[in-house]
Amino acid sequence: MFDATKVLIPFPKKIEDKKKDVVIGVTNNPYYVLEANGEGFVFEEAIKLFRTKMTECALIDGDSGLPSYKIVLNLTEAGGDIAGKSEAYTLHIDSQAAIVTAGDEAGIFYGVTTLVSLIHMDGDNVCLPILDIVDYPDFKERGQYMECRYGSDFLTLDDYKKAVDYFASIKQNTLTIGLYGCWSVQYDKKRAEYLYIPFKKYPQLKTPRDIKYYSVNERKWIYRKDVLPEMFEKDYFAELVEYGLKKNVTIRPFFNSLGHNTLLPRMFPEISAKDEDGTPRSYGFCTNNEDTYKLMFDLYDEIIDSYMKPYGIDSIHIGLDEVWETKGLYEHDMAKSVSPYCQCEKCRGIEHTELIINYMIKLCKYLKSRGMKSVYVFHDMLFNNGDFINEDLKQRFIKEDIYDVVVFDWWGYRRAEDQVFHGNFSKINSIFRSVIKPITGYYHWLFPSQVNNNIKILTKRAKELGYEGVGAYSSLDECYDKNYKYCADLSWNADTADDEDGFESRYINSVFGSDADEVAKIMPAMNDLMFSDCGSYGVMRTLSYYFYGYFDPNKVYPSNYPGEAFATIKANYDEFTQEYKKRYDYAVKALDVLDSISPSHMCDVWRLIAAQYKIVIDVFLSLIDLEAKCNDASVEEKEIVTEIKRLIKDMEKLMKMAEDVRIKANQYIFIRNLEILRLSLVDLLRYVQTEIAEGRYPKFDVCDMSSMRCGASKFLA
């Protein structure tokens, strides 16, 4: 028997399920009549949503003319529990009709979203449960911030449209899209710079990157040089903004400055932060230089005029996070520590916090003059470095007439209250307009992780403080499906936060359907498998090439990977191997079930996650074991070759799964990282076979296989 309470995400405020179905159609005959009392493009999308679902179930669409079941959409002045509430709706389903009532188009859209999630098949019958729902969100803003990093630069418009549809289906109403951000030198010894939109006034601003990976499906290297971001080349951001509005999803641009900023000061050295002798640093801004503001105002003007104003978008995110000194910015001098704070005559001697506040004020005043009603800024530089988000700053912003538009974005990605916000969890405040930012998933090129506790504690805190919304830090990948849905569940109805088992059940039932009981047996193992404190840190971080790609002045660069990982494991052998073996067992248990249930795309997504943990852990533990056996000559030569070939085959199986399952834009960086590990096995196999052919028993040190590295390994570093 279908149970509505076991599938709905997010969970409604009030639901009375009669535990009885009504038939609204049969295969090849949807006998319903739709009465739509309302108008508007979001209202029209709600109608399309229902008709599309019925087409999937009944194979054809349209009113049959037979004795009919009524579907009624009433956009009217709503009363009762939803009176005066935005995005609220009621849903009444009985034996004669299903009636959605709401006071705004968004409410109709979300009511229909709930309605279609309740449509189910019983044999050839298309059914709905008889029930009543009263529903409305806890937070005005609910969504994700999509970071401009690996993979997102090659997302197509179609990828983003599917993402909008997906997030709208779980009642998320905001997607903040990163359009500009910069990091230090990493892959290919280049700075990681990302600009996703072209500027007509500054056509020289571009961020091409190389794509390098080995395709198992094609059995060849894929190498594309100087590839520009898909959004930049197609200039489709405006079309994405327009598409989002149809689904009640605001697409908000994010364009960082000060922190995460090397492209602009490198291309325009006159605005760059400078040494005392006037030498530009190609990092940070001189915030007392009018040329800096001319450039930034030009850029923001073009964003507003091209992508926002035509569509009524009046909110923008300007970042201002992580403005700090860092290394690895200069390819020619990786060890040099570079500060983003200018030391020219006008800037030197001014406190760093004051420089940031002055810059923030000028930007926010200008953006308000351009019609922005909300300007989002990250909290960290004014909170972690002295708790400046206080009443004094409030009075200053009131005087500058920007208090009404500034929205602080409080981000923290740890899972425990005593760790998140640098141990100041209880001190975050609501002096300013605010939203909160848990993490749903960022490192999609590493080991996908489960971060529910972070989402839970931050969302509950945001509700306590009366924050305007929840906008998680994320990247777009289906491996974070469960995290996205947990965040959506809590940001719509924070009262479900303490019912984690209830969410778990609803997630499994809604995703795996008839196989839910089998999957429920292994989901605790998957949770433990994917558990992490933040992203993919902890012991799993040790195995991932990505973290070794950063410059470390105390280590060789490019890094000795996987040798350095093996050295870390050996130095913490008992602790690490115990954890790896435990996670390996979780992965095996999960795969046993996932390999046996009904095939589906989401099943494949979960299989890829489990296989990644299983295979990568196996490579590391097996090589440590093989090294020990080789070095005391306790294994036959042919067995050495057989074992290495097995590991290579498993790595290629994993890489093929990624090519078959992952969003295409995200495949290359995921596979590139895996390929570096696979190549180390290929190099080792070549070495072992050569030693055997020349009559020597092979011995090796997993902590230093650099002498075996082939040209391809060096090419990817």
XYZ file of C-alpha atoms in Angstrom:
717
model
C 0.000 0.000 0.000
C 1.342 3.415 -0.995
C 2.192 5.590 2.020
C 2.551 9.304 1.264
C 4.355 9.947 4.534
C 7.194 7.670 3.406
C 8.066 9.405 0.127
C 7.617 13.167 0.465
C 10.766 15.319 0.364
C 10.565 17.930 1.730
C 8.093 16.801 4.345
C 4.949 18.982 4.625
C 3.974 20.950 7.695
C 0.721 19.059 8.145
C -0.450 15.857 6.484
C -3.468 13.654 7.122
C -3.147 10.488 5.042
C -6.323 8.364 4.856
C -4.288 5.296 3.782
C -6.577 4.796 0.792
C -6.063 5.314 -2.946
C -8.215 6.772 -5.695
C -7.726 5.746 -9.335
C -7.305 8.736 -11.663
C -6.450 6.879 -14.864
C -5.232 3.680 -16.404
C -2.472 2.901 -18.861
C -3.382 4.512 -22.211
C -6.314 6.358 -20.664
C -5.755 9.293 -18.287
C -9.340 10.080 -17.364
C -8.967 13.435 -15.703
C -10.179 16.959 -16.364
C -7.880 19.808 -15.405
C -9.442 23.032 -14.128
C -6.793 25.741 -13.938
C -7.953 28.937 -12.271
C -5.010 31.298 -12.524
C -2.339 32.647 -14.818
C 1.353 33.471 -15.046
C 4.412 31.643 -16.363
C 5.081 29.800 -13.079
C 1.412 28.782 -13.006
C 1.733 27.488 -16.572
C 4.827 25.500 -15.593
C 2.790 23.867 -12.817
C 0.253 22.714 -15.412
C 3.053 21.353 -17.626
C 4.537 19.546 -14.648
C 1.295 17.704 -13.970
C 0.643 16.846 -17.607
C 4.195 15.553 -18.061
C 3.823 13.250 -15.076
C 0.519 11.899 -16.362
C 2.073 11.310 -19.775
C 4.790 9.229 -18.130
C 2.227 7.147 -16.261
C -0.628 6.846 -18.755
C 1.535 7.099 -21.887
C -0.825 9.661 -23.440
C -2.026 13.061 -22.301
C -5.220 15.021 -22.520
C -8.729 15.087 -21.128
C -10.477 11.856 -22.105
C -14.100 12.959 -22.191
C -14.981 9.900 -20.130
C -16.276 10.008 -16.551
C -13.518 12.152 -15.177
C -11.467 12.804 -12.105
C -10.959 16.509 -11.460
C -7.579 18.150 -10.989
C -8.194 21.697 -9.764
C -5.589 24.430 -9.433
C -6.940 27.477 -7.609
C -4.777 30.587 -7.497
C -6.808 32.709 -5.131
C -6.619 34.657 -1.918
C -5.839 31.862 0.506
C -7.126 31.659 4.041
C -6.706 29.451 7.073
C -3.243 28.204 7.965
C -1.679 29.551 4.763
C -3.187 33.039 4.835
C -0.517 35.635 4.099
C 2.228 33.062 3.629
C 4.363 33.103 0.494
C 4.865 29.835 -1.419
C 2.233 28.120 0.747
C -0.427 25.728 -0.498
C -3.084 23.270 0.539
C -3.697 19.964 -1.201
C -6.984 18.127 -0.776
C -7.384 14.739 -2.476
C -10.604 12.752 -2.234
C -12.488 10.295 -4.433
C -13.755 13.057 -6.746
C -10.963 15.599 -7.082
C -7.460 16.704 -6.214
C -7.495 20.413 -5.367
C -4.420 22.613 -5.005
C -5.068 26.041 -3.488
C -2.524 28.814 -3.030
C -2.274 32.566 -2.785
C 0.622 32.889 -5.235
C 2.009 31.140 -8.301
C 4.883 29.620 -6.327
C 2.388 28.005 -3.962
C 0.534 26.463 -6.896
C 3.819 25.225 -8.348
C 4.870 23.604 -5.067
C 1.404 22.160 -4.517
C 1.577 20.509 -7.935
C 5.142 19.413 -7.200
C 3.787 17.549 -4.171
C 0.834 16.238 -6.172
C 2.986 14.678 -8.905
C 5.262 13.058 -6.326
C 2.164 11.271 -4.989
C 1.047 9.859 -8.337
C 1.892 6.164 -8.437
C 1.039 2.996 -10.313
C -0.882 0.012 -8.978
C -0.742 -2.456 -11.829
C -2.257 -0.596 -14.792
C -3.980 1.941 -12.544
C -2.719 5.490 -12.074
C -3.443 6.379 -8.451
C -3.367 9.128 -5.866
C -3.607 8.738 -2.083
C -6.599 10.306 -0.378
C -5.210 12.919 1.989
C -5.009 16.549 3.116
C -1.839 18.634 3.238
C -1.202 22.129 4.573
C 2.285 23.300 3.709
C 4.591 26.319 3.670
C 8.342 26.907 4.029
C 10.266 27.913 7.133
C 12.783 29.943 5.144
C 12.168 32.537 2.458
C 15.327 31.486 0.605
C 16.276 27.855 0.064
C 18.983 26.762 -2.293
C 22.548 26.044 -3.266
C 25.651 28.002 -4.151
C 27.362 26.318 -7.112
C 31.078 27.024 -6.816
C 32.992 27.955 -9.977
C 35.511 25.147 -9.867
C 36.440 21.896 -11.598
C 33.680 20.526 -13.789
C 31.269 23.439 -13.534
C 33.241 25.296 -16.200
C 32.111 22.708 -18.749
C 28.471 22.365 -17.703
C 26.126 22.954 -20.627
C 22.951 24.999 -20.547
C 21.046 21.726 -20.669
C 22.972 20.504 -17.595
C 21.944 23.622 -15.705
C 18.332 23.403 -16.877
C 18.144 19.843 -15.577
C 19.617 21.104 -12.310
C 16.959 23.834 -12.082
C 14.241 21.218 -12.671
C 15.770 18.953 -10.048
C 16.112 21.609 -7.354
C 12.645 22.999 -8.115
C 11.281 19.479 -7.600
C 12.526 19.577 -4.003
C 11.208 23.122 -3.489
C 14.559 24.908 -3.626
C 14.044 28.443 -4.935
C 17.555 29.869 -5.288
C 20.686 28.874 -7.170
C 23.684 31.142 -6.737
C 26.061 30.514 -9.634
C 29.763 31.242 -9.225
C 30.931 33.317 -12.188
C 34.395 34.333 -11.008
C 36.869 32.911 -8.532
C 40.588 32.142 -8.375
C 42.877 29.760 -6.486
C 46.581 29.084 -6.419
C 48.686 27.052 -8.871
C 47.633 23.433 -9.078
C 47.039 21.270 -12.139
C 49.418 21.824 -15.073
C 51.349 24.312 -12.910
C 48.736 26.952 -13.674
C 46.676 29.156 -11.395
C 43.139 27.854 -11.015
C 41.233 30.824 -12.439
C 37.578 30.707 -13.516
C 35.558 33.313 -15.382
C 32.255 32.066 -16.773
C 30.869 35.099 -18.594
C 32.423 37.290 -21.317
C 32.693 41.056 -20.877
C 32.221 43.145 -23.991
C 34.182 46.015 -22.496
C 37.064 43.761 -21.424
C 37.337 40.963 -24.020
C 40.862 40.134 -22.826
C 39.412 38.540 -19.682
C 39.420 34.782 -20.339
C 40.280 31.644 -18.378
C 41.171 28.777 -20.736
C 42.188 25.436 -19.233
C 43.440 22.085 -20.463
C 41.436 18.860 -20.358
C 43.586 15.783 -19.838
C 42.461 12.269 -19.010
C 42.541 8.702 -20.255
C 39.246 7.412 -21.631
C 38.758 3.726 -20.898
C 35.740 3.645 -23.196
C 37.711 5.039 -26.128
C 41.035 3.499 -25.102
C 42.891 6.710 -25.785
C 44.100 9.900 -24.153
C 41.787 12.894 -24.331
C 43.793 16.107 -24.495
C 42.164 19.418 -25.318
C 44.242 22.543 -24.845
C 43.054 26.024 -23.857
C 39.372 25.149 -23.512
C 37.134 28.018 -22.441
C 34.216 27.520 -20.032
C 31.043 26.404 -21.787
C 29.004 29.251 -20.285
C 31.635 31.761 -21.424
C 31.713 30.491 -25.006
C 27.946 30.123 -25.404
C 27.127 33.144 -23.198
C 23.994 31.398 -21.958
C 23.740 32.806 -18.428
C 20.833 35.101 -19.363
C 18.900 32.171 -20.797
C 19.537 30.220 -17.592
C 18.255 33.115 -15.465
C 15.088 33.281 -17.565
C 14.575 29.521 -17.370
C 14.945 29.553 -13.586
C 12.187 32.127 -13.177
C 9.701 29.759 -14.829
C 10.373 27.224 -12.081
C 10.320 29.781 -9.244
C 14.112 29.490 -8.987
C 16.083 32.721 -8.740
C 19.466 32.416 -10.441
C 21.771 34.752 -8.545
C 25.215 35.706 -9.893
C 28.286 35.379 -7.679
C 31.318 37.467 -8.632
C 34.104 37.479 -6.051
C 36.789 40.063 -5.347
C 39.619 40.753 -2.870
C 39.892 37.095 -1.895
C 40.031 34.375 -4.558
C 41.253 37.020 -6.935
C 44.264 36.756 -9.252
C 42.908 37.172 -12.785
C 41.777 40.798 -12.484
C 44.878 42.194 -10.728
C 47.118 40.190 -13.051
C 45.409 41.511 -16.170
C 45.142 45.054 -14.794
C 48.286 45.603 -12.679
C 47.362 49.224 -11.981
C 44.572 48.059 -9.639
C 46.585 45.274 -8.008
C 47.698 45.269 -4.389
C 51.278 46.537 -4.395
C 54.499 46.173 -2.477
C 55.851 49.262 -0.725
C 58.010 50.031 -3.764
C 54.930 50.018 -5.990
C 55.451 46.571 -7.546
C 52.071 44.982 -8.406
C 51.491 41.588 -6.762
C 48.887 40.251 -9.226
C 46.794 39.380 -6.177
C 44.276 41.486 -4.291
C 43.317 45.091 -4.982
C 44.515 48.517 -4.068
C 41.270 49.551 -2.414
C 42.277 53.218 -2.339
C 42.682 53.413 -6.107
C 39.712 54.812 -8.048
C 40.732 52.677 -11.026
C 39.849 49.621 -8.930
C 36.299 50.832 -8.494
C 35.980 51.913 -12.117
C 36.849 48.368 -13.220
C 34.619 46.670 -10.670
C 31.695 48.992 -11.386
C 32.125 48.351 -15.120
C 32.042 44.606 -14.533
C 29.057 44.727 -12.207
C 27.252 47.087 -14.601
C 27.594 44.588 -17.415
C 26.409 41.714 -15.206
C 23.390 43.744 -14.080
C 22.493 45.107 -17.509
C 23.011 41.861 -19.438
C 21.894 39.157 -17.035
C 19.844 40.654 -14.215
C 17.892 43.798 -14.982
C 16.012 42.350 -18.003
C 14.697 39.561 -15.763
C 14.007 41.490 -12.583
C 16.864 39.915 -10.592
C 17.813 42.302 -7.801
C 20.248 40.303 -5.660
C 23.942 39.571 -6.157
C 26.736 37.877 -4.189
C 30.133 39.600 -4.025
C 31.981 37.067 -1.878
C 34.792 38.843 0.046
C 35.847 35.591 1.732
C 39.284 34.225 2.569
C 41.223 37.441 1.989
C 44.534 36.123 3.219
C 48.207 35.682 2.523
C 49.035 32.564 0.534
C 51.753 30.705 -1.355
C 51.718 29.027 -4.738
C 50.486 32.036 -6.708
C 53.557 32.523 -8.876
C 54.632 29.746 -11.252
C 58.192 31.120 -11.210
C 58.371 31.482 -7.407
C 55.991 29.012 -5.780
C 57.414 29.497 -2.281
C 56.772 33.230 -2.189
C 54.107 34.236 0.298
C 51.830 36.891 -1.187
C 49.426 39.184 0.672
C 46.247 40.573 -0.911
C 46.560 43.742 1.174
C 48.100 46.705 -0.601
C 51.138 48.487 0.845
C 51.041 51.630 -1.295
C 51.223 55.012 0.453
C 47.429 55.282 0.675
C 46.867 51.767 2.029
C 49.791 50.972 4.286
C 49.119 51.415 7.957
C 45.369 50.908 7.594
C 44.006 47.880 9.439
C 43.123 45.032 7.129
C 39.577 44.851 8.462
C 39.108 48.548 7.786
C 40.300 48.103 4.200
C 37.722 45.348 3.705
C 34.892 47.348 5.283
C 35.688 50.457 3.246
C 35.740 48.391 0.063
C 32.498 46.632 1.006
C 30.763 49.942 1.670
C 31.746 51.401 -1.704
C 30.654 48.303 -3.600
C 27.382 47.950 -1.721
C 26.501 51.646 -2.126
C 27.090 51.405 -5.843
C 25.168 48.156 -6.236
C 22.259 49.598 -4.280
C 22.268 52.589 -6.633
C 21.962 50.083 -9.491
C 18.793 48.650 -7.990
C 20.182 45.780 -5.927
C 17.965 45.057 -2.925
C 20.194 42.310 -1.521
C 24.000 42.221 -1.674
C 25.381 39.012 -0.150
C 28.815 38.899 1.513
C 30.579 36.086 3.342
C 30.973 36.469 7.081
C 34.454 35.116 7.689
C 36.763 38.124 7.291
C 34.691 40.262 9.655
C 33.835 37.577 12.204
C 36.724 35.149 12.462
C 39.273 37.950 12.700
C 37.817 40.014 15.512
C 34.022 39.734 15.633
C 33.349 42.937 13.672
C 29.795 41.933 12.731
C 28.467 43.960 15.614
C 26.261 46.908 16.540
C 28.981 49.418 15.647
C 29.162 48.065 12.109
C 25.368 48.122 11.928
C 25.309 51.822 12.815
C 28.033 52.525 10.288
C 26.091 50.737 7.542
C 22.905 52.584 8.526
C 24.793 55.871 8.182
C 26.100 54.788 4.775
C 22.541 53.750 3.790
C 23.416 50.135 2.968
C 22.181 48.343 6.078
C 18.964 47.384 4.321
C 20.739 45.618 1.420
C 23.682 43.833 3.074
C 23.065 40.137 3.737
C 25.748 38.224 5.639
C 26.292 34.674 4.415
C 27.462 32.609 7.402
C 29.359 29.551 6.179
C 30.720 26.672 8.221
C 31.391 23.142 7.031
C 32.310 21.161 10.142
C 29.928 18.681 11.675
C 30.252 19.467 15.397
C 29.070 22.575 17.217
C 32.399 22.964 19.013
C 34.247 23.066 15.668
C 32.009 24.925 13.251
C 32.609 28.691 12.973
C 36.024 28.199 14.579
C 34.424 27.197 17.863
C 32.146 30.276 17.936
C 28.941 28.547 16.889
C 26.921 30.095 19.709
C 28.216 33.582 18.883
C 26.965 33.937 15.328
C 24.312 36.626 15.368
C 21.373 38.175 13.563
C 22.382 41.819 13.826
C 22.276 42.020 10.033
C 20.085 40.326 7.485
C 21.564 36.850 7.239
C 21.498 33.451 5.583
C 23.374 30.329 6.619
C 25.578 28.104 4.491
C 26.091 24.437 5.368
C 27.847 22.168 2.884
C 26.035 19.680 0.687
C 29.028 18.711 -1.433
C 31.971 20.364 -3.129
C 34.744 17.841 -3.845
C 32.861 15.812 -6.440
C 36.205 14.776 -7.946
C 37.149 13.026 -4.679
C 35.226 10.635 -2.453
C 31.585 11.768 -2.148
C 30.695 12.344 1.470
C 27.749 12.396 3.855
C 27.508 15.663 5.818
C 24.052 15.507 7.385
C 25.084 16.695 10.837
C 26.559 19.896 9.420
C 23.319 20.603 7.543
C 21.276 19.803 10.628
C 23.050 21.978 13.200
C 23.347 24.977 10.879
C 19.742 24.884 9.697
C 18.410 24.602 13.234
C 20.600 27.523 14.299
C 19.411 29.612 11.352
C 15.800 29.057 12.345
C 16.539 29.990 15.954
C 18.126 33.254 14.792
C 15.395 34.056 12.294
C 17.684 33.979 9.258
C 16.211 34.580 5.826
C 17.465 31.399 4.274
C 19.694 28.390 3.824
C 22.031 28.406 0.822
C 24.371 25.438 0.907
C 27.920 25.374 -0.455
C 27.989 22.870 -3.255
C 28.944 21.751 -6.695
C 26.629 20.129 -9.179
C 26.839 16.365 -9.155
C 24.353 13.560 -8.600
C 26.636 11.930 -6.046
C 25.290 14.554 -3.618
C 21.629 13.707 -4.254
C 20.990 12.664 -0.669
C 22.757 15.709 0.784
C 20.795 18.055 -1.486
C 17.518 16.461 -0.451
C 18.344 16.532 3.256
C 19.146 20.230 2.953
C 15.910 20.800 1.031
C 13.960 18.878 3.679
C 15.289 20.961 6.551
C 15.228 24.333 4.797
C 11.540 23.821 4.002
C 10.551 22.232 7.297
C 13.233 22.568 9.982
C 11.044 20.664 12.431
C 12.112 17.444 10.692
C 15.739 17.999 11.724
C 15.576 15.635 14.678
C 13.893 12.868 12.687
C 16.895 11.647 10.708
C 15.508 8.123 10.527
C 12.325 9.490 8.996
C 14.265 11.310 6.289
C 16.374 8.224 5.661
C 13.244 6.152 5.089
C 11.667 8.763 2.815
C 14.854 9.099 0.794
C 15.229 5.363 0.256
C 11.557 4.860 -0.633
C 11.427 7.808 -3.032
C 14.642 6.843 -4.858
C 14.600 3.038 -4.844
C 10.869 2.228 -4.845
C 10.214 -1.517 -4.774
C 13.844 -2.177 -3.786
C 13.632 0.121 -0.764
C 13.656 -2.687 1.805
C 16.864 -4.140 0.367
C 18.584 -0.755 0.151
C 17.506 0.082 3.715
C 19.674 -2.818 4.883
C 22.847 -1.233 3.483
C 22.185 2.513 3.825
C 23.687 2.601 7.354
C 26.837 1.071 5.845
C 26.806 3.683 3.070
C 26.440 6.448 5.654
C 29.432 5.139 7.579
C 31.349 4.628 4.358
C 30.795 8.242 3.309
C 31.105 9.808 6.743
C 33.458 12.775 6.922
C 33.994 15.852 8.999
C 34.126 18.240 6.072
C 33.989 17.365 2.418
C 36.344 14.386 2.028
C 38.846 15.140 4.771
C 40.198 12.716 7.333
C 41.742 9.394 6.375
C 40.123 9.403 2.938
C 41.851 12.684 2.153
C 45.164 10.856 2.330
C 44.265 8.727 -0.697
C 43.161 11.562 -2.997
C 45.608 13.048 -5.497
C 43.851 16.435 -5.478
C 45.292 17.536 -2.145
C 48.820 16.690 -3.271
C 48.404 19.025 -6.232
C 48.790 22.105 -4.024
C 52.217 23.564 -3.404
C 53.754 22.790 -0.026
C 57.116 24.476 0.678
C 58.147 21.547 2.873
C 57.632 18.937 0.147
C 58.739 18.201 -3.392
C 56.571 19.778 -6.108
C 54.947 18.331 -8.134
C 54.232 15.906 -5.360
C 55.455 12.363 -4.903
C 52.023 10.780 -5.333
C 51.049 8.111 -4.449
C 54.329 7.732 -2.542
C 53.491 10.460 -0.052
C 50.103 8.864 0.607
C 51.752 5.505 1.277
C 54.219 7.174 3.649
C 51.371 8.742 5.616
C 49.544 5.421 5.847
C 52.661 3.626 7.044
C 53.329 6.306 9.651
C 49.809 5.770 11.022
C 49.507 2.154 10.005
C 47.242 0.669 12.675
C 44.828 3.602 12.781
C 44.598 4.123 9.024
C 44.446 0.510 7.889
C 41.787 -0.267 10.469
C 39.675 2.596 9.115
C 40.287 1.621 5.492
C 39.401 -2.017 6.088
C 36.208 -0.979 7.831
C 35.198 1.249 4.925
C 36.193 -1.415 2.414
C 33.822 -3.847 4.130
C 31.040 -1.240 4.065
C 31.573 -0.784 0.324
C 31.532 -4.524 -0.378
C 28.320 -4.923 1.606
C 26.706 -2.041 -0.281
C 27.766 -3.334 -3.691
C 26.363 -6.789 -2.973
C 22.905 -5.226 -2.705
C 23.273 -2.486 -5.342
C 24.434 -5.029 -7.916
C 21.334 -7.145 -7.300
C 18.471 -4.627 -7.373
C 16.524 -3.155 -10.286
C 18.766 -1.098 -12.575
C 18.293 2.671 -12.557
C 20.441 5.724 -13.028
C 20.451 6.599 -9.318
C 21.344 3.010 -8.486
C 24.340 3.431 -10.825
C 25.281 6.672 -9.050
C 25.318 4.882 -5.702
C 27.197 1.897 -7.174
C 29.892 4.255 -8.460
C 30.279 5.793 -4.997
C 30.656 2.391 -3.320
C 32.967 1.089 -6.050
C 35.224 4.136 -5.764
C 35.752 3.578 -2.040
C 36.219 -0.172 -2.473
C 38.649 -0.086 -5.390
C 40.849 2.833 -4.325
C 41.183 1.509 -0.776
C 41.978 -1.923 -2.187
C 44.752 -0.502 -4.390
C 46.527 1.113 -1.463
C 46.169 -1.764 0.998
C 47.030 -4.376 -1.627
C 50.187 -2.556 -2.725
C 51.411 -2.212 0.848
C 50.855 -5.936 1.299
C 52.501 -6.761 -2.044
C 55.525 -4.606 -1.245
C 56.068 -6.471 2.012
C 55.797 -9.851 0.280
C 58.175 -8.808 -2.503
C 60.762 -7.407 -0.153
C 60.964 -10.661 1.816
C 60.584 -12.739 -1.389
C 57.517 -14.587 -0.088
C 55.464 -14.359 -3.277
C 56.048 -15.924 -6.667
C 56.965 -13.621 -9.548
C 53.930 -14.517 -11.637
C 51.653 -13.755 -8.682
C 53.166 -10.263 -8.433
C 52.290 -9.608 -12.059
C 48.813 -11.100 -11.645
C 48.063 -8.930 -8.613
C 49.175 -5.680 -10.251
C 47.167 -6.509 -13.372
C 44.115 -7.143 -11.190
C 44.460 -3.720 -9.588
C 44.860 -2.041 -12.988
C 41.772 -3.833 -14.276
C 39.761 -2.699 -11.249
C 40.912 0.913 -11.676
C 39.879 0.817 -15.327
C 36.518 -0.643 -14.334
C 36.047 2.288 -11.951
C 37.064 4.828 -14.591
C 34.668 3.260 -17.108
C 31.850 3.472 -14.562
C 32.618 7.172 -14.160
C 32.457 7.722 -17.918
C 29.127 5.903 -18.073
C 27.492 7.472 -15.019
C 28.912 10.892 -14.196
C 27.685 14.169 -15.706
C 29.947 14.569 -18.729
C 31.318 17.923 -17.569
C 32.464 16.356 -14.295
C 34.039 13.228 -15.732
C 37.415 14.530 -16.808
C 38.705 15.853 -13.467
C 37.369 12.806 -11.593
C 39.018 10.425 -14.063
C 42.210 12.498 -14.263
C 42.795 12.048 -10.540
C 42.114 8.311 -10.792
C 44.374 8.048 -13.839
C 47.368 9.286 -11.855
C 46.880 6.352 -9.491
C 46.262 3.922 -12.376
C 49.434 5.075 -14.115
C 51.460 4.382 -10.984
C 50.244 0.779 -11.255
C 51.091 0.669 -14.967
C 54.565 2.046 -14.187
C 55.015 -0.539 -11.439
C 53.900 -3.363 -13.725
C 56.381 -2.282 -16.387
C 59.170 -2.171 -13.786
C 58.276 -5.605 -12.373
C 58.070 -7.215 -15.801
C 61.425 -5.700 -16.783
C 63.089 -6.950 -13.598
C 61.709 -10.458 -14.136
C 62.741 -10.467 -17.812
C 66.297 -9.525 -16.811
C 66.489 -12.278 -14.219
C 66.066 -10.175 -11.098
C 63.458 -10.698 -8.392
C 61.472 -7.404 -8.193
C 61.562 -5.356 -5.038
C 60.180 -1.859 -4.625
C 59.287 0.906 -2.167
C 55.701 2.145 -2.418
C 56.742 5.383 -0.718
C 59.010 6.275 -3.633
C 58.171 4.956 -7.075
C 59.288 8.169 -8.783
C 62.078 6.454 -10.705
C 59.457 4.304 -12.441
C 57.280 7.217 -13.557
C 56.548 7.404 -17.261
C 56.034 10.558 -19.291
C 52.266 10.310 -19.008
C 52.454 10.392 -15.207
C 54.503 13.584 -15.326
C 52.143 15.015 -17.971
C 49.178 14.807 -15.587
C 50.872 16.155 -12.444
